[in-house]
């Protein structure tokens, strides 16, 4: 499972990952903090599509994934994102009607 260092990811990749509505919904769900089981996201998409969106977020450096048994847990890399791109996540969430 590839999880790049966020500083190695171009800001354009981060923005592209945030440009999709389903991925943005996932980021909104993760924004308050903590880990969530990958299977807990219900956004009206198939399991394969959900897995694809989680992979895009992970490869863009937005999330970290932890495996425990047969369950994968995902969390937002909020502190790292805020340190590298101050205000970006807050602005994206506010623009789309989310809360930061």
PDB file of C-alpha atoms in Angstrom, residues 57 76 83:
ATOM      1  CA  UNK A  57      -6.815  10.104  -1.508  1.00  0.00           C
ATOM      2  CA  UNK A  76      -6.952  12.402   7.336  1.00  0.00           C
ATOM      3  CA  UNK A  83       1.674  22.465   7.985  1.00  0.00           C
TER       4      UNK A  83
END
